[in-house]
PDB file of C-alpha atoms in Angstrom:
ATOM      1  CA  UNK A   1     128.478 -26.602  49.660  1.00 61.00           C
ATOM      2  CA  UNK A   2     126.184 -28.040  46.991  1.00 68.00           C
ATOM      3  CA  UNK A   3     123.243 -26.162  45.416  1.00 72.00           C
ATOM      4  CA  UNK A   4     119.817 -27.156  46.660  1.00 76.00           C
ATOM      5  CA  UNK A   5     117.898 -29.438  44.493  1.00 93.00           C
ATOM      6  CA  UNK A   6     115.658 -27.618  42.028  1.00 95.00           C
ATOM      7  CA  UNK A   7     112.553 -29.420  43.433  1.00 96.00           C
ATOM      8  CA  UNK A   8     113.417 -28.411  46.919  1.00 96.00           C
ATOM      9  CA  UNK A   9     113.968 -24.855  45.749  1.00 96.00           C
ATOM     10  CA  UNK A  10     110.571 -24.723  44.059  1.00 97.00           C
ATOM     11  CA  UNK A  11     108.855 -26.191  47.158  1.00 97.00           C
ATOM     12  CA  UNK A  12     110.456 -23.863  49.518  1.00 97.00           C
ATOM     13  CA  UNK A  13     109.511 -20.931  47.335  1.00 98.00           C
ATOM     14  CA  UNK A  14     105.900 -22.220  47.179  1.00 98.00           C
ATOM     15  CA  UNK A  15     105.807 -22.556  50.971  1.00 98.00           C
ATOM     16  CA  UNK A  16     107.099 -19.077  51.563  1.00 98.00           C
ATOM     17  CA  UNK A  17     104.494 -17.552  49.109  1.00 98.00           C
ATOM     18  CA  UNK A  18     101.580 -19.257  50.631  1.00 98.00           C
ATOM     19  CA  UNK A  19     102.788 -18.475  54.168  1.00 98.00           C
ATOM     20  CA  UNK A  20     103.058 -14.851  53.191  1.00 98.00           C
ATOM     21  CA  UNK A  21      99.427 -14.835  52.013  1.00 98.00           C
ATOM     22  CA  UNK A  22      98.223 -16.578  55.209  1.00 98.00           C
ATOM     23  CA  UNK A  23     100.181 -14.127  57.317  1.00 97.00           C
ATOM     24  CA  UNK A  24      98.776 -11.200  55.279  1.00 97.00           C
ATOM     25  CA  UNK A  25      95.258 -12.335  56.182  1.00 95.00           C
ATOM     26  CA  UNK A  26      96.041 -13.138  59.740  1.00 94.00           C
ATOM     27  CA  UNK A  27      95.498 -16.800  59.542  1.00 93.00           C
ATOM     28  CA  UNK A  28      99.005 -18.198  59.842  1.00 93.00           C
ATOM     29  CA  UNK A  29      98.141 -20.196  62.986  1.00 94.00           C
ATOM     30  CA  UNK A  30     100.156 -23.396  63.793  1.00 95.00           C
ATOM     31  CA  UNK A  31      97.353 -25.707  62.668  1.00 95.00           C
ATOM     32  CA  UNK A  32      97.031 -23.898  59.310  1.00 95.00           C
ATOM     33  CA  UNK A  33     100.825 -23.825  58.836  1.00 96.00           C
ATOM     34  CA  UNK A  34     100.750 -27.562  59.172  1.00 97.00           C
ATOM     35  CA  UNK A  35      98.346 -27.598  56.302  1.00 97.00           C
ATOM     36  CA  UNK A  36     101.006 -25.826  54.241  1.00 98.00           C
ATOM     37  CA  UNK A  37     103.679 -28.400  55.208  1.00 98.00           C
ATOM     38  CA  UNK A  38     101.249 -31.144  54.308  1.00 97.00           C
ATOM     39  CA  UNK A  39     100.556 -29.604  50.949  1.00 98.00           C
ATOM     40  CA  UNK A  40     104.296 -29.111  50.241  1.00 98.00           C
ATOM     41  CA  UNK A  41     104.990 -32.701  51.244  1.00 97.00           C
ATOM     42  CA  UNK A  42     102.187 -33.897  48.990  1.00 96.00           C
ATOM     43  CA  UNK A  43     103.522 -32.064  46.012  1.00 97.00           C
ATOM     44  CA  UNK A  44     107.193 -33.227  46.522  1.00 96.00           C
ATOM     45  CA  UNK A  45     106.577 -36.527  44.594  1.00 94.00           C
ATOM     46  CA  UNK A  46     104.655 -34.735  41.830  1.00 95.00           C
ATOM     47  CA  UNK A  47     107.363 -32.189  41.356  1.00 95.00           C
ATOM     48  CA  UNK A  48     110.091 -34.807  41.298  1.00 94.00           C
ATOM     49  CA  UNK A  49     108.192 -36.728  38.602  1.00 95.00           C
ATOM     50  CA  UNK A  50     107.550 -33.799  36.419  1.00 93.00           C
ATOM     51  CA  UNK A  51     110.494 -31.327  36.688  1.00 91.00           C
ATOM     52  CA  UNK A  52     109.183 -29.363  33.749  1.00 94.00           C
ATOM     53  CA  UNK A  53     106.218 -28.324  35.916  1.00 94.00           C
ATOM     54  CA  UNK A  54     108.283 -26.775  38.675  1.00 96.00           C
ATOM     55  CA  UNK A  55     106.973 -23.259  37.753  1.00 96.00           C
ATOM     56  CA  UNK A  56     103.526 -24.557  38.525  1.00 97.00           C
ATOM     57  CA  UNK A  57     104.280 -25.656  42.166  1.00 97.00           C
ATOM     58  CA  UNK A  58     103.335 -22.441  43.912  1.00 98.00           C
ATOM     59  CA  UNK A  59      99.854 -22.338  42.418  1.00 98.00           C
ATOM     60  CA  UNK A  60      99.303 -25.930  43.167  1.00 98.00           C
ATOM     61  CA  UNK A  61     100.391 -25.645  46.733  1.00 98.00           C
ATOM     62  CA  UNK A  62      98.146 -22.604  47.082  1.00 98.00           C
ATOM     63  CA  UNK A  63      95.232 -24.453  45.667  1.00 98.00           C
ATOM     64  CA  UNK A  64      96.055 -27.521  47.958  1.00 98.00           C
ATOM     65  CA  UNK A  65      96.084 -25.238  51.038  1.00 98.00           C
ATOM     66  CA  UNK A  66      92.906 -23.494  49.957  1.00 97.00           C
ATOM     67  CA  UNK A  67      91.101 -26.884  49.485  1.00 97.00           C
ATOM     68  CA  UNK A  68      92.383 -28.065  52.937  1.00 97.00           C
ATOM     69  CA  UNK A  69      91.166 -24.893  54.572  1.00 96.00           C
ATOM     70  CA  UNK A  70      87.727 -25.155  52.963  1.00 95.00           C
ATOM     71  CA  UNK A  71      87.392 -28.665  54.326  1.00 91.00           C
ATOM     72  CA  UNK A  72      88.438 -27.691  57.918  1.00 91.00           C
ATOM     73  CA  UNK A  73      87.810 -23.902  58.460  1.00 91.00           C
ATOM     74  CA  UNK A  74      85.961 -22.392  55.477  1.00 93.00           C
ATOM     75  CA  UNK A  75      86.694 -20.199  52.438  1.00 94.00           C
ATOM     76  CA  UNK A  76      90.082 -18.628  51.971  1.00 96.00           C
ATOM     77  CA  UNK A  77      91.167 -16.078  50.982  1.00 97.00           C
ATOM     78  CA  UNK A  78      88.062 -14.178  51.017  1.00 95.00           C
ATOM     79  CA  UNK A  79      87.401 -11.766  48.047  1.00 96.00           C
ATOM     80  CA  UNK A  80      88.181  -8.132  48.910  1.00 95.00           C
ATOM     81  CA  UNK A  81      86.736  -6.889  45.638  1.00 95.00           C
ATOM     82  CA  UNK A  82      82.980  -7.711  45.926  1.00 93.00           C
ATOM     83  CA  UNK A  83      81.259  -5.705  48.500  1.00 81.00           C
ATOM     84  CA  UNK A  84      77.829  -7.302  47.985  1.00 84.00           C
ATOM     85  CA  UNK A  85      76.497 -10.793  47.843  1.00 85.00           C
ATOM     86  CA  UNK A  86      77.763 -13.891  49.517  1.00 90.00           C
ATOM     87  CA  UNK A  87      81.357 -13.922  50.569  1.00 91.00           C
ATOM     88  CA  UNK A  88      83.381 -16.014  48.350  1.00 95.00           C
ATOM     89  CA  UNK A  89      86.956 -17.143  48.052  1.00 96.00           C
ATOM     90  CA  UNK A  90      89.462 -15.983  45.360  1.00 98.00           C
ATOM     91  CA  UNK A  91      90.655 -18.494  42.781  1.00 98.00           C
ATOM     92  CA  UNK A  92      94.180 -19.341  41.720  1.00 98.00           C
ATOM     93  CA  UNK A  93      94.741 -18.704  38.040  1.00 97.00           C
ATOM     94  CA  UNK A  94      96.059 -20.223  36.019  1.00 96.00           C
ATOM     95  CA  UNK A  95      95.017 -23.514  37.603  1.00 92.00           C
ATOM     96  CA  UNK A  96      98.014 -25.215  36.215  1.00 93.00           C
ATOM     97  CA  UNK A  97     100.614 -22.700  34.884  1.00 95.00           C
ATOM     98  CA  UNK A  98     103.407 -20.424  35.880  1.00 95.00           C
ATOM     99  CA  UNK A  99     103.028 -16.987  37.657  1.00 96.00           C
ATOM    100  CA  UNK A 100      99.821 -17.774  39.599  1.00 98.00           C
ATOM    101  CA  UNK A 101      97.602 -15.063  40.781  1.00 98.00           C
ATOM    102  CA  UNK A 102      94.629 -14.676  43.074  1.00 98.00           C
ATOM    103  CA  UNK A 103      91.617 -13.658  41.020  1.00 98.00           C
ATOM    104  CA  UNK A 104      88.046 -12.853  41.689  1.00 97.00           C
ATOM    105  CA  UNK A 105      86.212 -15.114  39.409  1.00 94.00           C
ATOM    106  CA  UNK A 106      82.894 -13.143  39.788  1.00 94.00           C
ATOM    107  CA  UNK A 107      84.364  -9.739  38.914  1.00 94.00           C
ATOM    108  CA  UNK A 108      87.186 -11.077  36.662  1.00 94.00           C
ATOM    109  CA  UNK A 109      89.694  -8.965  38.568  1.00 97.00           C
ATOM    110  CA  UNK A 110      93.194 -10.021  39.375  1.00 98.00           C
ATOM    111  CA  UNK A 111      93.735  -9.187  43.063  1.00 98.00           C
ATOM    112  CA  UNK A 112      97.407 -10.186  43.669  1.00 98.00           C
ATOM    113  CA  UNK A 113      99.981 -12.621  42.751  1.00 98.00           C
ATOM    114  CA  UNK A 114     100.280 -15.743  44.953  1.00 98.00           C
ATOM    115  CA  UNK A 115     102.467 -14.564  47.828  1.00 98.00           C
ATOM    116  CA  UNK A 116     101.326 -10.930  47.428  1.00 98.00           C
ATOM    117  CA  UNK A 117      98.095 -10.601  49.345  1.00 98.00           C
ATOM    118  CA  UNK A 118      97.798  -7.611  51.650  1.00 94.00           C
TER     119      UNK A 118
END
């Protein structure tokens, strides 16, 4: 049996991480999971064209899903750190880099790695 393509491995890992975060926040409904699938499909060409960027795929898929959710449903994931002020979403940092994390931009606090929300 042949080993899976590195692009597909990176995409499957990104999908699993984002789905874990959605499930942790109780929003892994069928319509939203479809947004994850769309984001993964949309990044397939990008990842195939830039194999050196495979370590960045998880953060990019997380941002793509976050953008799609904002357009259709609202902010996600909401910041659990800030108790006052308007509810706001966490950011993915680095925007284009390996080892992406969910970060509260207002407080400057790392909340969890992508895939590690609770």
